[in-house]
mmCIF file of C-alpha atoms in Angstrom:
data_model
loop_
_atom_site.group_PDB
_atom_site.id
_atom_site.type_symbol
_atom_site.label_atom_id
_atom_site.label_comp_id
_atom_site.label_asym_id
_atom_site.label_seq_id
_atom_site.Cartn_x
_atom_site.Cartn_y
_atom_site.Cartn_z
ATOM 1 C CA UNK A 1 0.017 0.031 0.038
ATOM 2 C CA UNK A 2 1.527 3.340 -1.046
ATOM 3 C CA UNK A 3 1.089 6.447 1.074
ATOM 4 C CA UNK A 4 -0.470 9.510 -0.398
ATOM 5 C CA UNK A 5 2.110 12.203 -1.302
ATOM 6 C CA UNK A 6 2.130 14.985 1.118
ATOM 7 C CA UNK A 7 1.929 18.402 -0.538
ATOM 8 C CA UNK A 8 4.764 20.718 0.546
ATOM 9 C CA UNK A 9 3.783 23.753 2.512
ATOM 10 C CA UNK A 10 3.584 26.988 0.490
ATOM 11 C CA UNK A 11 5.956 29.857 1.083
ATOM 12 C CA UNK A 12 3.075 31.945 2.533
ATOM 13 C CA UNK A 13 2.341 29.174 5.027
ATOM 14 C CA UNK A 14 6.056 28.881 6.061
ATOM 15 C CA UNK A 15 6.194 32.679 6.645
ATOM 16 C CA UNK A 16 3.157 32.539 8.868
ATOM 17 C CA UNK A 17 4.615 29.463 10.917
ATOM 18 C CA UNK A 18 7.778 31.394 11.292
ATOM 19 C CA UNK A 19 6.170 34.336 13.043
ATOM 20 C CA UNK A 20 6.358 32.333 16.301
ATOM 21 C CA UNK A 21 10.134 32.458 16.089
ATOM 22 C CA UNK A 22 10.108 36.145 15.130
ATOM 23 C CA UNK A 23 7.965 37.226 18.038
ATOM 24 C CA UNK A 24 6.459 35.066 20.689
ATOM 25 C CA UNK A 25 3.356 37.168 20.923
ATOM 26 C CA UNK A 26 2.199 36.028 17.529
ATOM 27 C CA UNK A 27 1.727 32.257 18.249
ATOM 28 C CA UNK A 28 -0.596 31.410 15.389
ATOM 29 C CA UNK A 29 -2.488 28.075 15.457
ATOM 30 C CA UNK A 30 -2.502 25.673 12.578
ATOM 31 C CA UNK A 31 -5.950 26.847 11.731
ATOM 32 C CA UNK A 32 -4.896 30.544 11.768
ATOM 33 C CA UNK A 33 -1.964 29.697 9.434
ATOM 34 C CA UNK A 34 -4.125 27.838 7.016
ATOM 35 C CA UNK A 35 -6.869 30.582 6.967
ATOM 36 C CA UNK A 36 -4.349 33.397 6.543
ATOM 37 C CA UNK A 37 -2.320 31.528 3.938
ATOM 38 C CA UNK A 38 -4.250 33.085 1.030
ATOM 39 C CA UNK A 39 -3.717 36.593 2.298
ATOM 40 C CA UNK A 40 0.065 35.970 2.806
ATOM 41 C CA UNK A 41 0.142 34.416 -0.671
ATOM 42 C CA UNK A 42 -1.420 37.551 -2.100
ATOM 43 C CA UNK A 43 1.362 39.631 -0.419
ATOM 44 C CA UNK A 44 3.936 37.465 -2.135
ATOM 45 C CA UNK A 45 2.146 37.623 -5.476
ATOM 46 C CA UNK A 46 2.297 41.477 -5.259
ATOM 47 C CA UNK A 47 6.041 41.390 -4.953
ATOM 48 C CA UNK A 48 6.489 41.462 -1.133
ATOM 49 C CA UNK A 49 9.232 39.273 0.473
ATOM 50 C CA UNK A 50 8.788 36.940 3.390
ATOM 51 C CA UNK A 51 10.749 39.514 5.463
ATOM 52 C CA UNK A 52 8.258 42.186 4.380
ATOM 53 C CA UNK A 53 5.328 40.112 5.670
ATOM 54 C CA UNK A 54 7.173 39.305 8.913
ATOM 55 C CA UNK A 55 8.076 42.978 9.480
ATOM 56 C CA UNK A 56 4.561 44.189 8.724
ATOM 57 C CA UNK A 57 3.011 41.708 11.316
ATOM 58 C CA UNK A 58 5.605 42.264 14.005
ATOM 59 C CA UNK A 59 6.566 45.874 13.994
ATOM 60 C CA UNK A 60 4.836 47.943 16.690
ATOM 61 C CA UNK A 61 3.105 44.989 18.395
ATOM 62 C CA UNK A 62 1.241 45.910 21.601
ATOM 63 C CA UNK A 63 2.583 44.318 24.838
ATOM 64 C CA UNK A 64 0.057 41.512 24.665
ATOM 65 C CA UNK A 65 -1.894 40.091 21.738
ATOM 66 C CA UNK A 66 -4.997 38.349 22.902
ATOM 67 C CA UNK A 67 -6.112 37.079 19.470
ATOM 68 C CA UNK A 68 -3.041 36.554 17.199
ATOM 69 C CA UNK A 69 -5.010 35.121 14.330
ATOM 70 C CA UNK A 70 -7.339 38.146 14.312
ATOM 71 C CA UNK A 71 -4.503 40.553 14.758
ATOM 72 C CA UNK A 72 -2.591 38.987 11.954
ATOM 73 C CA UNK A 73 -5.546 39.081 9.591
ATOM 74 C CA UNK A 74 -6.264 42.760 10.226
ATOM 75 C CA UNK A 75 -2.574 43.653 9.719
ATOM 76 C CA UNK A 76 -2.345 41.576 6.469
ATOM 77 C CA UNK A 77 -5.616 43.207 5.024
ATOM 78 C CA UNK A 78 -4.821 46.793 6.152
ATOM 79 C CA UNK A 79 -1.202 46.843 5.143
ATOM 80 C CA UNK A 80 -1.592 44.952 1.767
ATOM 81 C CA UNK A 81 0.981 46.361 -0.697
ATOM 82 C CA UNK A 82 -0.421 47.797 -3.986
ATOM 83 C CA UNK A 83 -0.620 45.536 -6.943
ATOM 84 C CA UNK A 84 2.352 45.859 -9.244
ATOM 85 C CA UNK A 85 1.444 47.632 -12.451
ATOM 86 C CA UNK A 86 2.629 46.195 -15.608
ATOM 87 C CA UNK A 87 5.365 48.262 -17.244
ATOM 88 C CA UNK A 88 3.945 50.878 -19.617
ATOM 89 C CA UNK A 89 3.945 50.244 -23.287
ATOM 90 C CA UNK A 90 6.995 51.390 -25.184
ATOM 91 C CA UNK A 91 6.730 53.557 -28.285
ATOM 92 C CA UNK A 92 8.468 51.561 -31.056
ATOM 93 C CA UNK A 93 7.293 53.795 -33.918
ATOM 94 C CA UNK A 94 5.939 57.266 -34.253
ATOM 95 C CA UNK A 95 3.408 57.888 -37.032
ATOM 96 C CA UNK A 96 2.773 61.383 -38.214
ATOM 97 C CA UNK A 97 -0.823 62.496 -38.544
ATOM 98 C CA UNK A 98 -2.365 65.377 -40.394
ATOM 99 C CA UNK A 99 -2.855 68.382 -38.062
ATOM 100 C CA UNK A 100 -6.369 69.101 -39.393
ATOM 101 C CA UNK A 101 -8.029 65.728 -40.325
ATOM 102 C CA UNK A 102 -5.941 63.139 -38.362
ATOM 103 C CA UNK A 103 -5.113 61.046 -41.479
ATOM 104 C CA UNK A 104 -1.826 59.316 -40.933
ATOM 105 C CA UNK A 105 1.239 59.046 -43.023
ATOM 106 C CA UNK A 106 0.459 55.356 -43.928
ATOM 107 C CA UNK A 107 -2.651 56.408 -45.987
ATOM 108 C CA UNK A 108 -1.807 59.857 -47.344
ATOM 109 C CA UNK A 109 1.413 61.911 -48.024
ATOM 110 C CA UNK A 110 1.969 64.484 -45.323
ATOM 111 C CA UNK A 111 3.992 67.779 -45.951
ATOM 112 C CA UNK A 112 4.898 69.941 -42.921
ATOM 113 C CA UNK A 113 2.129 68.317 -40.867
ATOM 114 C CA UNK A 114 -0.776 68.717 -43.264
ATOM 115 C CA UNK A 115 -2.022 66.025 -45.745
ATOM 116 C CA UNK A 116 -2.456 66.689 -49.474
ATOM 117 C CA UNK A 117 -6.238 66.668 -49.238
ATOM 118 C CA UNK A 118 -6.304 69.429 -46.575
ATOM 119 C CA UNK A 119 -3.732 71.383 -48.538
ATOM 120 C CA UNK A 120 -5.886 71.285 -51.644
ATOM 121 C CA UNK A 121 -8.626 73.100 -49.640
ATOM 122 C CA UNK A 122 -6.511 76.271 -49.951
ATOM 123 C CA UNK A 123 -4.752 76.104 -53.356
ATOM 124 C CA UNK A 124 -5.038 79.885 -53.961
ATOM 125 C CA UNK A 125 -3.294 80.818 -50.715
ATOM 126 C CA UNK A 126 0.033 79.018 -50.579
ATOM 127 C CA UNK A 127 2.142 79.813 -47.449
ATOM 128 C CA UNK A 128 5.855 80.385 -47.768
ATOM 129 C CA UNK A 129 8.350 80.077 -44.986
ATOM 130 C CA UNK A 130 8.725 83.875 -44.763
ATOM 131 C CA UNK A 131 4.993 84.115 -44.325
ATOM 132 C CA UNK A 132 5.103 81.567 -41.497
ATOM 133 C CA UNK A 133 7.951 83.429 -39.630
ATOM 134 C CA UNK A 134 6.176 86.749 -40.133
ATOM 135 C CA UNK A 135 2.758 85.414 -38.776
ATOM 136 C CA UNK A 136 4.348 83.534 -35.904
ATOM 137 C CA UNK A 137 6.157 86.757 -34.715
ATOM 138 C CA UNK A 138 2.910 88.677 -35.040
ATOM 139 C CA UNK A 139 1.091 86.086 -32.973
ATOM 140 C CA UNK A 140 3.786 86.226 -30.343
ATOM 141 C CA UNK A 141 3.392 89.983 -30.151
ATOM 142 C CA UNK A 142 -0.300 90.015 -30.060
ATOM 143 C CA UNK A 143 -0.688 87.228 -27.578
ATOM 144 C CA UNK A 144 0.888 89.195 -24.735
ATOM 145 C CA UNK A 145 -1.513 92.201 -25.065
ATOM 146 C CA UNK A 146 -4.652 90.517 -26.286
ATOM 147 C CA UNK A 147 -5.529 89.050 -22.870
ATOM 148 C CA UNK A 148 -5.420 92.521 -21.238
ATOM 149 C CA UNK A 149 -7.787 94.046 -23.964
ATOM 150 C CA UNK A 150 -10.062 91.054 -23.867
ATOM 151 C CA UNK A 151 -10.299 91.187 -20.077
ATOM 152 C CA UNK A 152 -11.182 94.881 -20.184
ATOM 153 C CA UNK A 153 -13.815 94.327 -22.860
ATOM 154 C CA UNK A 154 -15.437 91.471 -20.919
ATOM 155 C CA UNK A 155 -15.400 93.565 -17.693
ATOM 156 C CA UNK A 156 -17.298 96.278 -19.526
ATOM 157 C CA UNK A 157 -19.764 93.787 -20.788
ATOM 158 C CA UNK A 158 -20.290 92.281 -17.341
ATOM 159 C CA UNK A 159 -20.175 95.446 -15.391
ATOM 160 C CA UNK A 160 -16.924 94.768 -13.522
ATOM 161 C CA UNK A 161 -14.172 92.280 -13.039
ATOM 162 C CA UNK A 162 -15.062 88.648 -13.124
ATOM 163 C CA UNK A 163 -12.579 86.345 -11.228
ATOM 164 C CA UNK A 164 -11.140 83.566 -13.396
ATOM 165 C CA UNK A 165 -12.576 81.067 -10.880
ATOM 166 C CA UNK A 166 -16.057 81.867 -12.361
ATOM 167 C CA UNK A 167 -14.941 81.236 -15.852
ATOM 168 C CA UNK A 168 -14.612 77.845 -17.514
ATOM 169 C CA UNK A 169 -11.160 78.854 -18.822
ATOM 170 C CA UNK A 170 -9.112 81.864 -17.709
ATOM 171 C CA UNK A 171 -8.864 84.659 -20.373
ATOM 172 C CA UNK A 172 -5.015 84.228 -20.554
ATOM 173 C CA UNK A 173 -5.562 80.573 -21.283
ATOM 174 C CA UNK A 174 -8.208 81.250 -23.928
ATOM 175 C CA UNK A 175 -5.824 83.768 -25.683
ATOM 176 C CA UNK A 176 -2.936 81.255 -25.352
ATOM 177 C CA UNK A 177 -4.876 78.361 -26.821
ATOM 178 C CA UNK A 178 -6.243 80.579 -29.654
ATOM 179 C CA UNK A 179 -2.724 81.799 -30.585
ATOM 180 C CA UNK A 180 -1.149 78.428 -30.215
ATOM 181 C CA UNK A 181 -3.825 76.962 -32.538
ATOM 182 C CA UNK A 182 -3.056 79.701 -35.044
ATOM 183 C CA UNK A 183 0.631 79.210 -34.775
ATOM 184 C CA UNK A 184 0.171 75.410 -35.493
ATOM 185 C CA UNK A 185 -2.058 76.119 -38.449
ATOM 186 C CA UNK A 186 0.316 78.686 -39.966
ATOM 187 C CA UNK A 187 3.264 76.334 -39.361
ATOM 188 C CA UNK A 188 1.289 73.664 -41.388
ATOM 189 C CA UNK A 189 0.564 76.078 -44.231
ATOM 190 C CA UNK A 190 -3.027 76.810 -43.403
ATOM 191 C CA UNK A 191 -4.633 80.298 -42.906
ATOM 192 C CA UNK A 192 -5.048 81.415 -39.376
ATOM 193 C CA UNK A 193 -8.508 81.569 -37.688
ATOM 194 C CA UNK A 194 -10.112 84.816 -36.703
ATOM 195 C CA UNK A 195 -10.702 85.507 -32.961
ATOM 196 C CA UNK A 196 -14.212 84.880 -31.746
ATOM 197 C CA UNK A 197 -14.561 85.743 -28.104
#
């Protein structure tokens, strides 16, 4: 007659049994060790070492522990380490997309950030490099003063100053986004948009 094979104890179970040697106040019973084994196993699955578990359970123990199993369960649940996140995806290839319609370079030819189809929308107004530099400089100059004048205009319209906390977007940000959008459009050979407060 052959004896059934005895399954070896898990690493989590061995850590819990070893608590008795680490601190005599944590004398866990066989039942405690078996019931706490899944929690300790979860700690190990999340990257904790046996030493981490022992330290979490024995550091700062009160002078007497009347219910070692309950105490260990509470500590294992409340001090559970976070789940390890998988490493983020790495960018292996960058695909250029059109600034106006989001077609990518795999489906259409893109020149200076704009696809041929979008460029054909404005065939009568080709933009040269000198035009781009001139308009970007103009945008940079206007951007600094536009927020001030827009704020004054809106204050006259509303009867006084309105704090930015009551606006969905601060005036400076609205002006910045408008001019940034136009800078990108100009850099991509498209005409700039008019301001519409």
